[in-house]
mmCIF file of C-alpha atoms in Angstrom:
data_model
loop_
_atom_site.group_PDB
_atom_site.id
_atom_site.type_symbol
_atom_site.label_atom_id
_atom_site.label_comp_id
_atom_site.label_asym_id
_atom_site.label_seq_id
_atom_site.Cartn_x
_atom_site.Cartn_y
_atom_site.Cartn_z
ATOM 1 C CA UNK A 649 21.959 25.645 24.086
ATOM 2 C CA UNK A 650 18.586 24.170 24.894
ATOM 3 C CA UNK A 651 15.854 24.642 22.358
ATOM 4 C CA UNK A 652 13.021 27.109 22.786
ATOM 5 C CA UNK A 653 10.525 24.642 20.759
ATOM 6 C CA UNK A 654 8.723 21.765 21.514
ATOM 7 C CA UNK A 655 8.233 18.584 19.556
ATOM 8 C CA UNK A 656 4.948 19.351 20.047
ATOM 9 C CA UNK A 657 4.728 22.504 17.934
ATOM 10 C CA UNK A 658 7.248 20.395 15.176
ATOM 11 C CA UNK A 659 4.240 17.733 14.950
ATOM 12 C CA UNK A 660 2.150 20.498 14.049
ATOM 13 C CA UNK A 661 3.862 21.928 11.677
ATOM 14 C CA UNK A 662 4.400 18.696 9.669
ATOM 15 C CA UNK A 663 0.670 17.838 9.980
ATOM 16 C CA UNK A 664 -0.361 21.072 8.823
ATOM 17 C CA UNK A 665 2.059 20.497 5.812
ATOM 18 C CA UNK A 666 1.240 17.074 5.230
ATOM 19 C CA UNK A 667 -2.739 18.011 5.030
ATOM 20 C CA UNK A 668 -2.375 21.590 3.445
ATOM 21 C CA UNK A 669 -5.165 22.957 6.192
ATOM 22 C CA UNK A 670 -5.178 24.075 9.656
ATOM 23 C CA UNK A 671 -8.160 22.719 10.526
ATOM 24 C CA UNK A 672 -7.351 19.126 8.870
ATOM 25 C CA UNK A 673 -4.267 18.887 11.395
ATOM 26 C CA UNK A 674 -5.689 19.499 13.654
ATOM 27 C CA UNK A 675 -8.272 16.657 13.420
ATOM 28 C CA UNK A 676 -5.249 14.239 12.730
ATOM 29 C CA UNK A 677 -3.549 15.877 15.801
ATOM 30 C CA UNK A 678 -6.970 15.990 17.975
ATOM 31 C CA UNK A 679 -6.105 19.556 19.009
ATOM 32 C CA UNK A 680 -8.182 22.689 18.155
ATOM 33 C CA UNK A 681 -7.681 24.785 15.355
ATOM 34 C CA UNK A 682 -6.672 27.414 17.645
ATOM 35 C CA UNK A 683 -4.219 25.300 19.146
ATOM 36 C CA UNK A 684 -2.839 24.715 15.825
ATOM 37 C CA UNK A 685 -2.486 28.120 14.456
ATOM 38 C CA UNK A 686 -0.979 29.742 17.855
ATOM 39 C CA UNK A 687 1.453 26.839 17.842
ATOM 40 C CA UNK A 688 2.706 27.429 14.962
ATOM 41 C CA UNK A 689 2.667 31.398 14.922
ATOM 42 C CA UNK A 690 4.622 30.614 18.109
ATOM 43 C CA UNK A 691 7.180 28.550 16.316
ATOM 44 C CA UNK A 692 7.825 30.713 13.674
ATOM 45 C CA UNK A 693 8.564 33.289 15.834
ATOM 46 C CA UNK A 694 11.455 31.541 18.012
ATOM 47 C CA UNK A 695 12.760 29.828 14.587
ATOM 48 C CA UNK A 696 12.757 33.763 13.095
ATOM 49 C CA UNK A 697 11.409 32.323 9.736
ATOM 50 C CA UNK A 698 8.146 32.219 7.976
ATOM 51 C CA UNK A 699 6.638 28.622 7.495
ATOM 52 C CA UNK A 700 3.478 28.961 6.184
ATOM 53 C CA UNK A 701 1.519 31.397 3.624
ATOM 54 C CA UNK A 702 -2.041 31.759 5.009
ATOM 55 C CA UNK A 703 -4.360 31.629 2.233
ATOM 56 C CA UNK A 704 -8.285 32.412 3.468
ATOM 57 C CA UNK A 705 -10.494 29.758 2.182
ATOM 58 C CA UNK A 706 -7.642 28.162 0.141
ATOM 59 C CA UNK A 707 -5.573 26.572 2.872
ATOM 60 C CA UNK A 708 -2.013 26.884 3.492
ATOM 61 C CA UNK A 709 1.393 26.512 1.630
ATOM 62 C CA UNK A 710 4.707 26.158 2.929
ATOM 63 C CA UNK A 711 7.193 29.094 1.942
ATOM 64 C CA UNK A 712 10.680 28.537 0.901
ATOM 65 C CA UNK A 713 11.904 27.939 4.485
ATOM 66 C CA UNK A 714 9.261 25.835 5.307
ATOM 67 C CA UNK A 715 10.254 23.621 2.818
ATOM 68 C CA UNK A 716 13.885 23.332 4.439
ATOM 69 C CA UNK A 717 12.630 23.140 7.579
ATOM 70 C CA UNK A 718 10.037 20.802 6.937
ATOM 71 C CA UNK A 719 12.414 17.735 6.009
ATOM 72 C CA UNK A 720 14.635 18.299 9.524
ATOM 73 C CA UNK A 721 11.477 18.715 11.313
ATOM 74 C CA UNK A 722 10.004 15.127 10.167
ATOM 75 C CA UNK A 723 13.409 14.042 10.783
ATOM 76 C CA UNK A 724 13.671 15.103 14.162
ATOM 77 C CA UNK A 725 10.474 14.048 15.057
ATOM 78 C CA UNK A 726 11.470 10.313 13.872
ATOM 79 C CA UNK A 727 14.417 10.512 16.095
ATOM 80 C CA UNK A 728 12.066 11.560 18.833
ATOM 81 C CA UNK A 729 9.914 8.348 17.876
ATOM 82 C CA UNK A 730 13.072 6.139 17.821
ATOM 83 C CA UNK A 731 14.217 7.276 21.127
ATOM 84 C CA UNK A 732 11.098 6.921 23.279
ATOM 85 C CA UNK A 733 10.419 3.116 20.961
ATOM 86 C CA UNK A 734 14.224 2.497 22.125
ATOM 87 C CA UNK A 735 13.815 3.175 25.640
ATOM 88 C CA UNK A 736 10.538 1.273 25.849
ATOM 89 C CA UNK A 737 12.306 -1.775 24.315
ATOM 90 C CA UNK A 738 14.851 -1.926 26.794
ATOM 91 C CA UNK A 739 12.218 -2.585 29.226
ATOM 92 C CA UNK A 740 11.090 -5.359 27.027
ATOM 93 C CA UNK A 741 8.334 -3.853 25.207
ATOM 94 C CA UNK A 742 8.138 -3.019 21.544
ATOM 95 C CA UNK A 743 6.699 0.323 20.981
ATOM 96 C CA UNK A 744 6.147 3.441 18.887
ATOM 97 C CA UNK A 745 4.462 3.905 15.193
ATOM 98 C CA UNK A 746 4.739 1.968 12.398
ATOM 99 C CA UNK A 747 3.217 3.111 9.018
ATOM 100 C CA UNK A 748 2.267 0.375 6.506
ATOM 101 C CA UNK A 749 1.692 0.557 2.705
ATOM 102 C CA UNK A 750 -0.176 -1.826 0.613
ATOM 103 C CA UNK A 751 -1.093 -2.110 -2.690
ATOM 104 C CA UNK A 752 -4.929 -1.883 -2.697
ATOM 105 C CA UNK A 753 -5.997 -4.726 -4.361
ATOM 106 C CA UNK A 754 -3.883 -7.147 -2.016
ATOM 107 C CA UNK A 755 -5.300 -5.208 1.351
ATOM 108 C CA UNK A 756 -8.595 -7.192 1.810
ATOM 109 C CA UNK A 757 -6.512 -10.639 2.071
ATOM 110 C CA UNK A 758 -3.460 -9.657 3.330
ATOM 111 C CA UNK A 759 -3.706 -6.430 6.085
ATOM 112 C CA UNK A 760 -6.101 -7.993 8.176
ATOM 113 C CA UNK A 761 -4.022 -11.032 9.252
ATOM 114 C CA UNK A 762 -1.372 -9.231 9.809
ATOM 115 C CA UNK A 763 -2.622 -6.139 11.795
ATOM 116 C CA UNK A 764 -4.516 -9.078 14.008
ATOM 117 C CA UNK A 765 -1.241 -11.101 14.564
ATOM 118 C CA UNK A 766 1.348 -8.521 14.817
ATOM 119 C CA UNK A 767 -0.986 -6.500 17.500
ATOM 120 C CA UNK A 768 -1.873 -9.267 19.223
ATOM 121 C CA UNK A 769 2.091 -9.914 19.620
ATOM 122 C CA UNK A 770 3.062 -6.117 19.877
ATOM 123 C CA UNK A 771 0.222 -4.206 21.276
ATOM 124 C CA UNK A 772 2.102 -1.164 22.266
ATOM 125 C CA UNK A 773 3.137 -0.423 18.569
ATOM 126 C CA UNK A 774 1.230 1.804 17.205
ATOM 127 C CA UNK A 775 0.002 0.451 13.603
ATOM 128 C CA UNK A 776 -1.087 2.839 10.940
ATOM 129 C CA UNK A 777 -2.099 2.184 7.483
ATOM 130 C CA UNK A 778 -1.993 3.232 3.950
ATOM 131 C CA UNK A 779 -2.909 1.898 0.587
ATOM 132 C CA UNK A 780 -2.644 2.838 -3.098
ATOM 133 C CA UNK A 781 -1.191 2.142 -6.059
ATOM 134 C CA UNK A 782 1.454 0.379 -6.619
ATOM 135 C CA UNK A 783 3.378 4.040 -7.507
ATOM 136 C CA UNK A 784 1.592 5.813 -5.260
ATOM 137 C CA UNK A 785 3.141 3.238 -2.429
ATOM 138 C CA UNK A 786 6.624 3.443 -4.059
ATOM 139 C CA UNK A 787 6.349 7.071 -3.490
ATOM 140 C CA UNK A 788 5.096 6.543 0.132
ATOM 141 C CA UNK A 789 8.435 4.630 0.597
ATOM 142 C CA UNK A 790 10.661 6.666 -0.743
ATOM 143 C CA UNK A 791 9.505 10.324 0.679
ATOM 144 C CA UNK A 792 9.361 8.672 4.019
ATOM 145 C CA UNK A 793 5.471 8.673 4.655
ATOM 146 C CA UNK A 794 5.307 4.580 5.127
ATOM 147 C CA UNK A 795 8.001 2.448 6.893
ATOM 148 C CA UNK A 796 7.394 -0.706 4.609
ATOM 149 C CA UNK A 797 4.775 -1.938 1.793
ATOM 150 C CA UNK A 798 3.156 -4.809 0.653
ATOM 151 C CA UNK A 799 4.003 -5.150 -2.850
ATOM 152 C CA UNK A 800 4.486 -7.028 -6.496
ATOM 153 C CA UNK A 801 8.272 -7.088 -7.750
ATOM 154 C CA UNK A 802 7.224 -5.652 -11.020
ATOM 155 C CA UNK A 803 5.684 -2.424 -9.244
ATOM 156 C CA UNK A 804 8.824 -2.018 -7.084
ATOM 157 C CA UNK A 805 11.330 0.725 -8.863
ATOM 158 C CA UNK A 806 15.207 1.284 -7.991
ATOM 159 C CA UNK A 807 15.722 2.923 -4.940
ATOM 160 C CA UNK A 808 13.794 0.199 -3.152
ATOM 161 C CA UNK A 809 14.946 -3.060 -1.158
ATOM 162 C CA UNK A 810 12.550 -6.029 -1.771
ATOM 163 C CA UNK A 811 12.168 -8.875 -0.079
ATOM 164 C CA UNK A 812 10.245 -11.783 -1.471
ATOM 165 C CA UNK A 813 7.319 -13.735 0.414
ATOM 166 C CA UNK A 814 5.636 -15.277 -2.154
ATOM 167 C CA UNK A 815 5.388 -16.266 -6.078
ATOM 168 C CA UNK A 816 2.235 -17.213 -8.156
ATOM 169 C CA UNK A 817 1.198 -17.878 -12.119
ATOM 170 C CA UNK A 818 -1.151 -15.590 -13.243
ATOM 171 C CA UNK A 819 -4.093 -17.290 -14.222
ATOM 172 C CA UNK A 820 -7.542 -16.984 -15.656
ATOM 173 C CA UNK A 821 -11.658 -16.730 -14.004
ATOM 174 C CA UNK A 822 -14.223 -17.659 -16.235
ATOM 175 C CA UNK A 823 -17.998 -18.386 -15.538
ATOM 176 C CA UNK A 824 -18.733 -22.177 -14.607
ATOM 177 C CA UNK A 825 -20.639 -22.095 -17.940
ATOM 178 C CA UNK A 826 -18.002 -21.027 -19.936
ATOM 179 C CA UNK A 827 -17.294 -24.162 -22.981
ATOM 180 C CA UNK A 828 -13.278 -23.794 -21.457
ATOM 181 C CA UNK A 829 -14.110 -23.994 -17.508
ATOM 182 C CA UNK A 830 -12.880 -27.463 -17.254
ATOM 183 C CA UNK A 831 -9.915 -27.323 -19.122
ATOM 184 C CA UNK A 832 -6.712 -28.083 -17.772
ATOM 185 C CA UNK A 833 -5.250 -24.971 -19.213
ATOM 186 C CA UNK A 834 -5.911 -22.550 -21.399
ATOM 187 C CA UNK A 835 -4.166 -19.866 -23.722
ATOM 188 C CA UNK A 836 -4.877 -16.826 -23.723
ATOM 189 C CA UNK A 837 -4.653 -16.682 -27.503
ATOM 190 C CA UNK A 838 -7.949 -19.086 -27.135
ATOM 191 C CA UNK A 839 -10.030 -15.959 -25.155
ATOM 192 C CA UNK A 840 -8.489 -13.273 -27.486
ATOM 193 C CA UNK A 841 -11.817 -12.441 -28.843
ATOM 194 C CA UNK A 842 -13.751 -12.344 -26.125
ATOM 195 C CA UNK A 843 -14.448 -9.010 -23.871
ATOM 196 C CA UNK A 844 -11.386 -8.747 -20.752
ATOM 197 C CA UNK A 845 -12.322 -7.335 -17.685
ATOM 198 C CA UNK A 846 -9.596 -6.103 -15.654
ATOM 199 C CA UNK A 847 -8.423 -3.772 -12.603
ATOM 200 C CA UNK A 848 -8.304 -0.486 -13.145
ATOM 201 C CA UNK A 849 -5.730 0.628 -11.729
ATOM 202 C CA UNK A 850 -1.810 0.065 -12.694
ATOM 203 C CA UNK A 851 -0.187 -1.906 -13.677
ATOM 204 C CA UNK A 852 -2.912 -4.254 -14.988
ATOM 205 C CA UNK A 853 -3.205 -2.678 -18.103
ATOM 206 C CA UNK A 854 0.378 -3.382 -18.734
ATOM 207 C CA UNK A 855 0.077 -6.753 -17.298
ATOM 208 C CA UNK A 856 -2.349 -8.135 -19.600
ATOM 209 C CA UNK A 857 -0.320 -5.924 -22.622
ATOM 210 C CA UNK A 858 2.661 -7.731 -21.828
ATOM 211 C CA UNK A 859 0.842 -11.461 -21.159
ATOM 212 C CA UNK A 860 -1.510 -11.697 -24.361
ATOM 213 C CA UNK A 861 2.262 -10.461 -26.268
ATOM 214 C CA UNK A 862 3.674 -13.496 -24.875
ATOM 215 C CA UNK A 863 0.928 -15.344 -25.799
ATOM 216 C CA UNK A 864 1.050 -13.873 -29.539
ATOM 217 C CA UNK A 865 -2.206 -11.700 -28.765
ATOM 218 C CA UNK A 866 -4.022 -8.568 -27.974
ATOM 219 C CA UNK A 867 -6.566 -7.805 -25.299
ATOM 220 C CA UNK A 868 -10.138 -7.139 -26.158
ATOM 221 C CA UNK A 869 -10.541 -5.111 -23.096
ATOM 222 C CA UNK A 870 -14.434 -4.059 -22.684
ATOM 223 C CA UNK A 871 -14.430 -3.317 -18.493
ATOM 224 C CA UNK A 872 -12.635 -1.650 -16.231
ATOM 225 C CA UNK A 873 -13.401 -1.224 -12.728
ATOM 226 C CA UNK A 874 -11.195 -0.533 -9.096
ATOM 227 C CA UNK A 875 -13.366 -3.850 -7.138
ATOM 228 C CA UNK A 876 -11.947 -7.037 -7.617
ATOM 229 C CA UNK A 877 -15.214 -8.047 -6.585
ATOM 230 C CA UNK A 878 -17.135 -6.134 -8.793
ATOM 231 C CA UNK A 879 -14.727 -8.013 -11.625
ATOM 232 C CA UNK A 880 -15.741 -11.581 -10.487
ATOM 233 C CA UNK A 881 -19.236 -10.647 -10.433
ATOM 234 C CA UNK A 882 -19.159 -9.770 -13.836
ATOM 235 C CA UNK A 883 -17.426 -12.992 -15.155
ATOM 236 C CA UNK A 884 -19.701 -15.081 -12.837
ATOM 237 C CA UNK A 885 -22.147 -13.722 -14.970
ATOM 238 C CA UNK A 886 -20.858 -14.768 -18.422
ATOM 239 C CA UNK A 887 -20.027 -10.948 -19.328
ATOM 240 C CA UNK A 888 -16.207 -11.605 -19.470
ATOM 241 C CA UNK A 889 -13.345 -13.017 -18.914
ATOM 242 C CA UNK A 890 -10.226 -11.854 -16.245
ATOM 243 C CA UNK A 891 -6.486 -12.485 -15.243
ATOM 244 C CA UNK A 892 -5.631 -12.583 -11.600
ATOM 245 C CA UNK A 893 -2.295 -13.187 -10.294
ATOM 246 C CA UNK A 894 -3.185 -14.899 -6.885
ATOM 247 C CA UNK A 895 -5.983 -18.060 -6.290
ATOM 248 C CA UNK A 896 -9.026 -16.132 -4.871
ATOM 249 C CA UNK A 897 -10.283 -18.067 -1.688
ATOM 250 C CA UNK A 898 -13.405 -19.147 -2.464
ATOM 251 C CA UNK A 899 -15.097 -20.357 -5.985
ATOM 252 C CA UNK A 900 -18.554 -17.819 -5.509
ATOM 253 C CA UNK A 901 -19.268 -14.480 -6.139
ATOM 254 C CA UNK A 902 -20.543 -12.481 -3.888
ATOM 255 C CA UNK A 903 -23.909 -13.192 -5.496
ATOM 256 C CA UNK A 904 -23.021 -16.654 -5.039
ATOM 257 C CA UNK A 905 -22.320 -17.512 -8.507
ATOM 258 C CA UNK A 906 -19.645 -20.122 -9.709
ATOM 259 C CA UNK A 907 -16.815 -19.315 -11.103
ATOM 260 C CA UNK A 908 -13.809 -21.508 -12.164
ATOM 261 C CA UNK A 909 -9.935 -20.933 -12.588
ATOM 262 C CA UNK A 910 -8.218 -22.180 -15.388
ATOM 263 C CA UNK A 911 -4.386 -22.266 -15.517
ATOM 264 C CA UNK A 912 -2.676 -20.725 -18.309
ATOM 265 C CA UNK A 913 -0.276 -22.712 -20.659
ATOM 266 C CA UNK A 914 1.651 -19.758 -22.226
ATOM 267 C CA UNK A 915 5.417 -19.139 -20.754
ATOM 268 C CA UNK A 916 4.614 -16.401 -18.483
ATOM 269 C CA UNK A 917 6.577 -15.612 -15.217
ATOM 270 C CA UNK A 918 5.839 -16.001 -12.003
ATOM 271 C CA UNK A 919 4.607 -12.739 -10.362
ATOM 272 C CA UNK A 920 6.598 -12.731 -6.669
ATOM 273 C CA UNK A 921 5.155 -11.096 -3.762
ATOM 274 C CA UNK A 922 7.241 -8.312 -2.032
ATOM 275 C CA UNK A 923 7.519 -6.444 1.191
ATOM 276 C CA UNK A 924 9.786 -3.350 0.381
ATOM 277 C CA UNK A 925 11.514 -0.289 1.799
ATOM 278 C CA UNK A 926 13.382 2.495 0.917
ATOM 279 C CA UNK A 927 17.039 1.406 0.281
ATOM 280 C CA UNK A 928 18.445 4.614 1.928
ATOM 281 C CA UNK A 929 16.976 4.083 5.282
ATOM 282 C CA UNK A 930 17.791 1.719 8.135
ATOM 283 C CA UNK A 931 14.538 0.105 8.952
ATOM 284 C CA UNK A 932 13.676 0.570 12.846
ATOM 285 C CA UNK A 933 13.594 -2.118 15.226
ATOM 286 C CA UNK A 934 9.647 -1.868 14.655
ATOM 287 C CA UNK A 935 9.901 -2.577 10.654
ATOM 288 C CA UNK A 936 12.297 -5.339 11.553
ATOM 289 C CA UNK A 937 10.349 -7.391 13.506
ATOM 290 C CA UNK A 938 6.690 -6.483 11.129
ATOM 291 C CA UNK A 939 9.474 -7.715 8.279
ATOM 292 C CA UNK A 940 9.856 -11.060 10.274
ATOM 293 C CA UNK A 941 6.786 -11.228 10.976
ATOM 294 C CA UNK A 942 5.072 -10.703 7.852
ATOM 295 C CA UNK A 943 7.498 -13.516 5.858
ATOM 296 C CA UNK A 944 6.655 -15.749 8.789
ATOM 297 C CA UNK A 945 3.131 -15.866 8.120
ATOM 298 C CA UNK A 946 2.925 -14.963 4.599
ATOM 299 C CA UNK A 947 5.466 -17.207 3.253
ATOM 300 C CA UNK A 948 4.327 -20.546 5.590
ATOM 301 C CA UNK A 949 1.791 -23.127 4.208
ATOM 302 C CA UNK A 950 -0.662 -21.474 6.075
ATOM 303 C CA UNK A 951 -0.698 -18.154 4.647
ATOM 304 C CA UNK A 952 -3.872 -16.374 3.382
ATOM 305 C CA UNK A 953 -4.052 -16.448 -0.418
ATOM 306 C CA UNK A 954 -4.106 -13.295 -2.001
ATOM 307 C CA UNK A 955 -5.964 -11.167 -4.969
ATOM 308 C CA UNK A 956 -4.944 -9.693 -8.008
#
């Protein structure tokens, strides 16, 4: 028996779950609001089963058969995606949507080569992007809102598969003043004392936790703060010290202060670059080929250095 609902009114549904609003689906759908909410009505009616609880003012929530229906209804909706990107490939042509994830801190450096190169070779995919934390884009992976992400090993949980582009040595910025800027390496026992200034946002706290133990140490952490540019300002400026992972490109602040790197002698690991996705799906013909693609240029000689 044919069905008597459209993929249409399924898209709605999940974007009106997804975004908890009518009216915010129906800006990521570019439909009206009325379009939305008779859509839907609609649906429920031929499915027999309430989706959604109105609330006035307070948005919507799915009921308890929402919530079943909502997982088949992303799922067929992927299928859809697959089939129409399938038939377009037979003709040659890669197509369909690919979602993204990267960690935030490495999007700056690495996204932007990649979205330009992959386009350029595959301009009927249709590239979306997300960023986050590092759990925020294990999440993304796992419940199925990104195809792949752009991730460090140690921020990558079970349930994921990982494949490695890239390792570096963590390593320290200090101002070109600073009495250890031309040292050939440093400890960070040496710069226990003075103030840290690190990333907000996990896992650098338990980065530099885990590094100064190594090193037989404790952070004096006096600044925290989500810009990694904001964090080279400040040690341009003699107010700190930081760890990065990955060699910035250029040896300026944005104020166009100095800054220099100093290697660090304790026995720390290397910290290895990841693209991941969730081990319990089959990554499309789409994922494959951004997979190729991104060890291609991330893993060459040529590839962009990256941020902490």
């Amino acid at each position: 028996m044919a069905a008597n609902f459209s993929l249409r009114q399924l898209e709605y549904f999940v974007a009106v779950a997804d975004t908890g609003s009518m009216s915010a689906a129906a800006v990521r759908c570019h439909a009206s609001q009325a379009s939305i909410s008779t859509a839907i009505a609609d649906l429920e009616r031929r499915l027999g089963a309430r989706l959604l609880v109105r609330r006035r003012a307070k948005g919507v929530s799915l009921t308890e058969a929402g919530g079943r229906i909502l997982a088949r209804a992303q799922a067929m909706l992927a299928q859809a995606d697959e089939l129409r990107a399938s038939a377009q490939a037979e003709e040659g042509r890669l197509a369909g949507r690919l979602t993204i994830g990267c960690y935030a801190a490495l999007t700056p450096f690495l996204i932007p080569p990649l979205v330009d190169g992959f386009t350029q070779l595959h301009p009927a995919v249709n590239l979306e992007l997300i960023e986050g934390q590092q759990d925020e884009m294990r999440r993304a992976l796992l419940q199925g809102a990104c195809d792949l992400a752009l991730l460090y090993r140690f921020g990558a949980a079970s349930g994921l598969s990982c494949i490695g582009l890239r390792s570096s040595r963590p390593h320290v910025i200090v101002s070109a003043g600073h009495p250890m800027a031309r040292r050939n390496a440093i400890s960070l026992a040496e710069l226990a004392d003075e103030p840290l200034i690190i990333y907000a946002d996990p896992p650098a706290q338990q980065n530099a936790d885990h590094w100064f133990s190594v090193a037989g140490a404790k952070p004096n952490i006096r600044y925290r703060t989500s810009s990694i540019e904001t964090i080279r300002s400040m040690v341009a400026r003699g107010l700190g010290f930081a760890t990065l992972i990955q060699s910035w490109p250029t040896d300026t602040s944005v104020e166009g202060l100095p800054l220099a790197s100093v290697p660090l002698c304790d026995p720390l690991d290397d910290v290895e670059l990841v693209i991941a996705y969730a081990a319990h799906v089959t990554p499309t013909l789409r994922a494959r080929t951004f997979l190729q693609y991104a060890k291609d240029t991330l893993v060459g000689p040529d590839a962009p250095r990256t941020i902490d």
